[in-house]
Coordinates of C-alpha atoms and ligand atoms in Angstrom, one line a residue:
M1 CA 0.5 0.2 0.3
T2 CA 1.4 3.4 -0.5
E3 CA 1.6 5.7 2.3
L4 CA -0.4 9.1 1.1
V5 CA 1.0 12.3 3.2
V6 CA -1.4 14.8 3.4
R7 CA 0.2 18.2 2.8
R8 CA -1.0 21.8 3.9
L9 CA 0.5 24.0 0.8
L10 CA 1.8 27.3 1.8
V11 CA 0.7 29.9 -0.8
D12 CA -1.5 33.1 -1.0
M13 CA -5.2 32.2 -2.9
Q14 CA -6.4 35.2 -1.8
A15 CA -4.7 37.5 -4.4
P16 CA -6.0 38.1 -7.8
I17 CA -4.6 36.0 -11.0
A18 CA -3.5 37.4 -13.6
R19 CA -5.2 37.3 -17.2
H20 CA -2.2 35.9 -18.4
W21 CA -1.0 34.1 -15.8
C22 CA 1.0 31.6 -17.7
G23 CA 3.9 33.5 -19.6
G24 CA 1.5 35.6 -20.5
D25 CA 0.6 33.1 -23.3
A26 CA -3.4 33.4 -23.4
F27 CA -3.8 29.9 -25.0
R28 CA -1.4 27.3 -22.3
T29 CA -3.6 30.0 -19.5
A30 CA -6.7 29.7 -21.5
L31 CA -5.8 25.7 -21.5
F32 CA -5.1 25.4 -17.6
N33 CA -7.8 27.6 -16.5
A34 CA -10.0 25.0 -17.9
L35 CA -9.1 22.5 -16.4
S36 CA -8.7 24.0 -12.8
M37 CA -12.7 24.5 -13.8
S38 CA -12.8 20.8 -14.1
F39 CA -11.1 19.9 -10.6
P40 CA -14.2 20.8 -7.6
V41 CA -16.4 18.4 -9.6
G42 CA -14.3 15.8 -10.7
E43 CA -12.4 15.9 -7.7
Q44 CA -15.5 15.4 -5.4
F45 CA -16.4 12.4 -7.6
F46 CA -13.1 10.4 -7.7
I47 CA -13.2 11.5 -3.8
D48 CA -16.6 9.5 -3.4
S49 CA -15.8 6.4 -5.6
V50 CA -12.8 5.1 -3.5
R51 CA -15.3 5.7 -0.3
K52 CA -17.7 3.5 -1.8
G53 CA -14.8 1.5 -3.0
L54 CA -13.7 1.2 0.2
N55 CA -17.3 0.0 1.1
A56 CA -17.7 -2.3 -0.8
L57 CA -14.4 -4.4 0.1
T58 CA -14.9 -7.5 2.8
P59 CA -13.3 -6.4 6.5
G60 CA -9.8 -7.6 5.8
E61 CA -9.4 -6.1 2.9
Q62 CA -10.2 -2.7 4.1
A63 CA -8.4 -2.7 6.6
R64 CA -5.4 -3.1 3.9
F65 CA -7.0 -0.4 2.1
R66 CA -7.8 2.6 4.6
A67 CA -5.0 4.3 5.4
E68 CA -4.4 4.5 1.5
V69 CA -8.4 5.6 0.9
Q70 CA -8.3 8.0 3.7
G71 CA -4.5 9.4 2.0
F72 CA -6.2 10.0 -1.2
M73 CA -9.2 11.6 0.8
G74 CA -7.2 14.4 2.2
Q75 CA -5.1 14.9 -0.9
E76 CA -7.7 15.3 -3.4
A77 CA -10.0 17.7 -0.7
T78 CA -6.8 19.9 -0.5
H79 CA -7.2 20.4 -4.4
R80 CA -10.6 21.2 -5.0
R81 CA -10.2 23.4 -1.8
L82 CA -7.7 25.5 -3.3
H83 CA -8.6 24.9 -7.1
S84 CA -12.2 26.5 -6.1
L85 CA -10.4 29.2 -4.4
Y86 CA -8.6 29.9 -8.2
N87 CA -12.3 28.9 -10.3
A88 CA -12.8 32.3 -7.9
H89 CA -9.9 34.9 -9.1
L90 CA -10.9 33.0 -13.1
E91 CA -14.8 34.0 -12.5
Q92 CA -13.9 37.1 -11.7
L93 CA -11.7 38.1 -14.9
G94 CA -15.4 37.5 -16.7
L95 CA -14.9 33.6 -17.6
V96 CA -17.8 31.3 -17.5
N97 CA -17.4 27.8 -16.2
E98 CA -19.7 25.5 -18.2
W99 CA -17.4 22.6 -18.1
D100 CA -18.7 21.8 -14.4
A101 CA -22.3 21.6 -14.7
R102 CA -21.7 19.3 -17.8
A103 CA -20.5 17.4 -15.6
R104 CA -22.2 17.5 -13.1
A105 CA -25.7 16.6 -16.0
R106 CA -23.3 13.1 -16.3
L107 CA -22.4 12.2 -13.1
K108 CA -26.3 12.1 -12.1
L109 CA -26.9 9.6 -14.5
L110 CA -24.2 7.1 -13.1
E111 CA -26.4 8.1 -9.7
H112 CA -27.4 4.3 -9.5
A113 CA -24.5 2.2 -11.2
E114 CA -22.4 0.1 -9.3
V115 CA -19.7 0.7 -7.8
R116 CA -16.5 -0.5 -10.0
H117 CA -17.9 2.0 -12.8
W118 CA -17.4 4.1 -10.6
L119 CA -14.1 3.1 -10.5
A120 CA -13.8 2.2 -13.5
I121 CA -14.5 6.2 -13.9
T122 CA -12.1 7.8 -11.9
A123 CA -8.7 5.0 -13.2
A124 CA -9.0 6.2 -15.6
N125 CA -9.4 9.8 -15.3
E126 CA -6.4 9.4 -12.8
H127 CA -4.7 7.5 -15.4
F128 CA -5.2 11.3 -17.7
T129 CA -3.8 13.1 -14.0
A130 CA -1.0 11.1 -13.7
I131 CA 0.4 11.3 -17.1
L132 CA -0.3 15.1 -17.4
A133 CA 1.3 15.9 -14.1
E134 CA 4.4 13.7 -14.7
F135 CA 5.3 16.0 -18.2
L136 CA 4.0 18.8 -16.1
L137 CA 6.8 18.1 -13.8
R138 CA 9.5 16.8 -16.5
N139 CA 8.2 20.8 -18.3
P140 CA 7.7 23.0 -15.1
D141 CA 9.2 26.0 -17.8
L142 CA 6.0 25.9 -19.4
L143 CA 4.1 27.4 -16.2
G144 CA 5.7 30.5 -16.7
D145 CA 7.7 32.3 -13.9
Q146 CA 4.9 35.1 -13.8
D147 CA 3.1 33.8 -10.9
P148 CA 5.2 31.6 -9.0
R149 CA 2.1 30.7 -6.7
L150 CA 0.4 29.8 -9.7
A151 CA 3.7 27.4 -10.8
T152 CA 3.6 26.1 -7.2
L153 CA -0.2 24.6 -7.1
W154 CA 0.2 23.1 -10.2
L155 CA 2.9 21.7 -9.5
W156 CA 2.3 19.8 -6.0
H157 CA -1.2 19.2 -7.6
S158 CA 1.0 17.0 -10.2
A159 CA 3.3 15.5 -7.5
E160 CA 0.2 14.5 -5.5
E161 CA -1.7 12.9 -8.6
S162 CA 1.3 11.4 -9.8
E163 CA 1.6 9.6 -5.9
H164 CA -2.0 8.6 -5.7
R165 CA -2.4 7.4 -8.6
C166 CA -3.2 3.5 -8.4
T167 CA -5.0 4.3 -5.7
A168 CA -8.8 3.8 -7.2
F169 CA -6.8 1.7 -10.3
D170 CA -6.5 -0.8 -6.8
L171 CA -9.7 -0.5 -5.9
Y172 CA -11.1 -1.9 -9.2
Q173 CA -8.4 -4.6 -9.2
A174 CA -9.8 -5.8 -5.3
L175 CA -13.5 -6.0 -6.3
G176 CA -13.2 -7.9 -9.1
G177 CA -13.5 -5.0 -12.4
D178 CA -12.2 -6.4 -15.1
H179 CA -9.6 -5.7 -18.3
E180 CA -12.7 -4.9 -20.8
W181 CA -14.3 -2.4 -18.7
R182 CA -11.6 -0.7 -17.6
V183 CA -11.1 -0.4 -21.4
R184 CA -14.4 0.5 -22.4
W185 CA -14.4 3.2 -20.0
M186 CA -11.0 4.2 -20.8
K187 CA -11.9 4.9 -24.3
R188 CA -15.1 6.9 -23.5
I189 CA -13.6 8.8 -20.3
T190 CA -11.4 10.1 -23.6
T191 CA -13.7 11.1 -25.8
I192 CA -15.0 13.0 -22.9
F193 CA -12.0 14.4 -21.0
L194 CA -10.6 15.6 -24.9
L195 CA -13.7 16.7 -25.8
D196 CA -14.9 18.8 -22.6
T197 CA -11.5 20.7 -22.4
L198 CA -11.5 21.8 -25.9
R199 CA -14.8 23.1 -25.7
Q200 CA -13.7 24.6 -22.1
T201 CA -10.6 26.1 -23.3
V202 CA -11.7 27.8 -26.7
L203 CA -14.8 29.4 -24.3
N204 CA -11.8 30.3 -22.2
L205 CA -10.7 32.0 -25.0
R206 CA -13.3 34.2 -26.5
R207 CA -14.4 35.3 -23.1
D208 CA -10.5 37.1 -22.7
G209 CA -10.8 37.8 -26.6
T210 CA -7.9 36.1 -28.0
L211 CA -9.6 33.0 -29.9
W212 CA -8.7 34.8 -33.2
R213 CA -5.7 36.1 -33.0
W214 CA -2.2 34.6 -34.6
S215 CA 0.0 33.9 -31.1
T216 CA -3.0 31.5 -29.7
W217 CA -2.9 29.4 -32.2
R218 CA 0.7 29.6 -33.0
S219 CA 1.4 28.2 -29.3
A220 CA -1.6 26.5 -29.3
A221 CA 0.6 24.3 -31.6
S222 CA 3.2 24.1 -30.8
Y223 CA 2.1 23.5 -27.1
L224 CA 0.6 20.1 -28.1
F225 CA 1.9 19.2 -31.4
G226 CA 5.8 20.6 -31.3
R227 CA 9.1 18.7 -30.7
R228 CA 7.9 19.1 -26.4
G229 CA 4.5 18.3 -27.5
L230 CA 1.8 17.4 -24.4
V231 CA 0.0 15.0 -27.4
R232 CA 3.6 13.7 -29.2
R233 CA 5.3 13.0 -25.2
T234 CA 1.3 11.9 -23.4
Y235 CA 0.2 9.5 -26.1
R236 CA 2.8 6.1 -25.4
P237 CA 2.0 6.1 -22.0
W238 CA -2.3 6.7 -22.7
R239 CA -1.1 4.4 -24.6
E240 CA 0.2 1.8 -21.8
Y241 CA -3.2 2.0 -20.3
F242 CA -4.3 -0.9 -22.6
R243 CA -2.7 -3.7 -21.5
R244 CA -4.0 -6.6 -19.6
D245 CA -1.1 -6.1 -17.3
F246 CA -1.1 -2.4 -17.2
H247 CA -0.9 -1.3 -13.4
P248 CA -0.2 2.6 -13.1
G249 CA 2.5 1.4 -10.9
Q250 CA 4.8 0.4 -13.3
Q251 CA 4.9 3.9 -14.4
D252 CA 8.1 6.7 -13.5
A253 CA 7.2 8.5 -11.0
S254 CA 10.6 9.7 -10.0
A255 CA 9.9 13.4 -11.2
S256 CA 7.3 13.9 -8.5
H257 CA 9.3 12.0 -5.7
R258 CA 12.4 15.0 -6.8
W259 CA 9.1 17.7 -6.6
L260 CA 8.2 16.6 -3.2
A261 CA 11.9 15.8 -1.8
D262 CA 13.0 20.3 -3.8
H263 CA 10.0 22.2 -2.2
A264 CA 9.4 20.7 0.9
H265 CA 9.4 23.9 2.7
Q266 CA 6.1 24.7 0.4
Y267 CA 4.2 22.6 2.2
V268 CA 3.8 21.3 5.5
P269 CA 2.6 17.7 5.9
V270 CA -1.0 18.1 7.8
G271 CA -1.1 15.6 10.8
A272 CA 2.3 15.0 11.4
Ligands
FE2_301 FE1 -6.2 15.8 -7.4
FE2_302 FE1 -6.1 12.3 -8.2

């Protein structure tokens, strides 16, 4: 079992967020802001999934998972809280979060679904966040240096996503979840996640008045498809998930360990 530490991040989320906080780049700012908008609703669902999963286990298995699940819930709850403060600043900038309502409507359809569906959806999303996290931890300069507080927030969140990447997956397997459904949900989540990200990013750019600027599209092309591009760098780890013998623990998490060790002055472990 993984030991998951809950950390209180020492950043000031009261100070406002600049319009193009991410290196002055409209596209990257809009993309990160879009992802932030999805977190409060998404992370609440992940918390509910692992809680449900834990309750569905036998008492012996519950004892094995309890501490890890509590750590997972604590980490996601902290992410939610800080990203809610972040998102309130985005509202002040005139951005409108449409992703949240769409996700809530979709999750309503799952209300009575079996717990393994919840966990397969959570595990797929967690794989996405873990590979994005690893990408970000290896390319921290893409966050720019205009707002060190937000760069720290994204890297801390990334480090913890990488750290707890096995929890939902292990619960799914402990409850007898099979390979076919795991893969089926990954395909669906990939489509939903990419479309939602695209829609919210475009909406953010439109509200920002920068959607039709040449510099926006040039940045999008290079950030997504360039030599160090997000799509190019994450395609392979994304595909790994479809292997029958895949386990998230096989993926490299050294960048996460390194960040947490090098930035211990920027957080306080809770309950330590
Ligand atoms: Fe998170
Ligand atoms: Fe997570």
